[in-house]
Amino acid sequence: MSAAPIPSALPDINSISAANAAGVLRYCVSKQLVSSTSADLVLQTLTTKRSVLNSPDYSSGQQGRILPAGGKAFSIEEAPSYLQSRACDLVLSRAQQFH
């Protein structure tokens, strides 16, 4: 049995909120799944917004949960290792769009 293709195994990253993206980035940096150099500026910008820090989506993201709109939550921690860093890279790209 082979692994699911990456695009179909990951949630719709383009539908996550800025708060969820910021929280997930925090998680990814803490687990060294994404470069802190790349994520720091984006995190600094997003986390200056009170609405981001006070959001339940941010808290979920800090626990490694991606919350796509209308979709099922995706746990980075429970994903196969080859998907963890890919998910973090995609969230970083999405977070840069809010920047």
Short mmCIF file of C-alpha atoms in Angstrom, two decimals:
data_model
loop_
_atom_site.label_atom_id
_atom_site.label_comp_id
_atom_site.label_asym_id
_atom_site.label_seq_id
_atom_site.Cartn_x
_atom_site.Cartn_y
_atom_site.Cartn_z
CA MET A 1 0.00 0.00 0.00
CA SER A 2 1.46 3.34 -0.98
CA ALA A 3 1.09 6.70 0.71
CA ALA A 4 -1.67 9.05 -0.41
CA PRO A 5 -0.56 11.75 -2.84
CA ILE A 6 0.43 14.89 -0.95
CA PRO A 7 -2.25 17.23 -2.38
CA SER A 8 -5.11 14.89 -1.49
CA ALA A 9 -3.76 14.09 1.96
CA LEU A 10 -3.56 17.72 3.10
CA PRO A 11 -6.50 20.01 3.89
CA ASP A 12 -7.40 23.11 1.87
CA ILE A 13 -4.73 25.43 3.27
CA ASN A 14 -6.12 28.36 1.26
CA SER A 15 -9.24 28.42 3.40
CA ILE A 16 -7.60 28.72 6.84
CA SER A 17 -7.86 31.94 8.83
CA ALA A 18 -4.97 34.28 9.61
CA ALA A 19 -5.26 33.29 13.27
CA ASN A 20 -5.03 29.58 12.49
CA ALA A 21 -2.10 30.17 10.14
CA ALA A 22 -0.24 32.11 12.85
CA GLY A 23 -0.87 29.42 15.46
CA VAL A 24 0.19 26.63 13.13
CA LEU A 25 3.36 28.54 12.25
CA ARG A 26 4.17 28.84 15.96
CA TYR A 27 3.73 25.07 16.25
CA CYS A 28 5.84 24.41 13.15
CA VAL A 29 8.69 26.63 14.36
CA SER A 30 8.66 25.01 17.81
CA LYS A 31 8.88 21.54 16.22
CA GLN A 32 11.52 22.71 13.71
CA LEU A 33 9.29 21.79 10.77
CA VAL A 34 9.76 25.16 9.08
CA SER A 35 12.60 27.67 9.11
CA SER A 36 12.21 30.17 11.93
CA THR A 37 14.03 32.68 9.74
CA SER A 38 11.27 32.42 7.15
CA ALA A 39 8.42 32.36 9.66
CA ASP A 40 9.53 35.00 12.17
CA LEU A 41 8.65 38.11 10.14
CA VAL A 42 5.27 36.70 9.17
CA LEU A 43 4.56 35.69 12.77
CA GLN A 44 5.65 39.07 14.06
CA THR A 45 3.20 40.81 11.73
CA LEU A 46 0.25 38.48 12.35
CA THR A 47 0.61 38.27 16.11
CA THR A 48 0.49 42.04 16.58
CA LYS A 49 -3.20 41.81 15.76
CA ARG A 50 -5.26 41.27 18.91
CA SER A 51 -7.96 39.51 16.88
CA VAL A 52 -5.41 36.87 15.89
CA LEU A 53 -4.06 36.23 19.40
CA ASN A 54 -7.54 36.07 20.98
CA SER A 55 -8.94 33.66 18.40
CA PRO A 56 -9.66 30.01 19.22
CA ASP A 57 -8.23 29.26 15.76
CA TYR A 58 -4.84 30.55 16.98
CA SER A 59 -4.95 28.27 20.03
CA SER A 60 -5.83 25.28 17.86
CA GLY A 61 -3.02 26.14 15.50
CA GLN A 62 -0.51 26.25 18.34
CA GLN A 63 -1.45 22.63 19.02
CA GLY A 64 -0.70 21.73 15.42
CA ARG A 65 -4.27 21.66 14.16
CA ILE A 66 -5.07 23.12 10.75
CA LEU A 67 -8.70 24.25 10.53
CA PRO A 68 -9.86 24.56 6.94
CA ALA A 69 -13.20 26.30 6.32
CA GLY A 70 -15.99 23.75 6.25
CA GLY A 71 -13.53 20.90 6.47
CA LYS A 72 -12.20 18.42 8.93
CA ALA A 73 -9.39 19.53 11.24
CA PHE A 74 -5.97 18.20 10.27
CA SER A 75 -3.44 17.33 12.98
CA ILE A 76 0.15 17.88 11.92
CA GLU A 77 1.39 15.79 14.84
CA GLU A 78 -0.63 12.78 13.71
CA ALA A 79 0.38 13.10 10.04
CA PRO A 80 3.17 11.01 8.52
CA SER A 81 6.53 12.75 8.80
CA TYR A 82 6.74 13.40 5.06
CA LEU A 83 3.53 15.46 5.28
CA GLN A 84 4.41 17.44 8.42
CA SER A 85 7.02 19.74 6.92
CA ARG A 86 5.03 20.02 3.68
CA ALA A 87 1.97 21.16 5.62
CA CYS A 88 4.07 23.71 7.48
CA ASP A 89 5.54 25.05 4.23
CA LEU A 90 2.06 25.44 2.78
CA VAL A 91 0.81 27.24 5.90
CA LEU A 92 3.79 29.58 5.74
CA SER A 93 2.92 30.42 2.14
CA ARG A 94 -0.69 31.05 3.15
CA ALA A 95 0.33 33.18 6.13
CA GLN A 96 2.46 35.37 3.87
CA GLN A 97 -0.72 36.26 1.99
CA PHE A 98 -2.14 37.81 5.18
CA HIS A 99 1.10 39.72 5.76
#
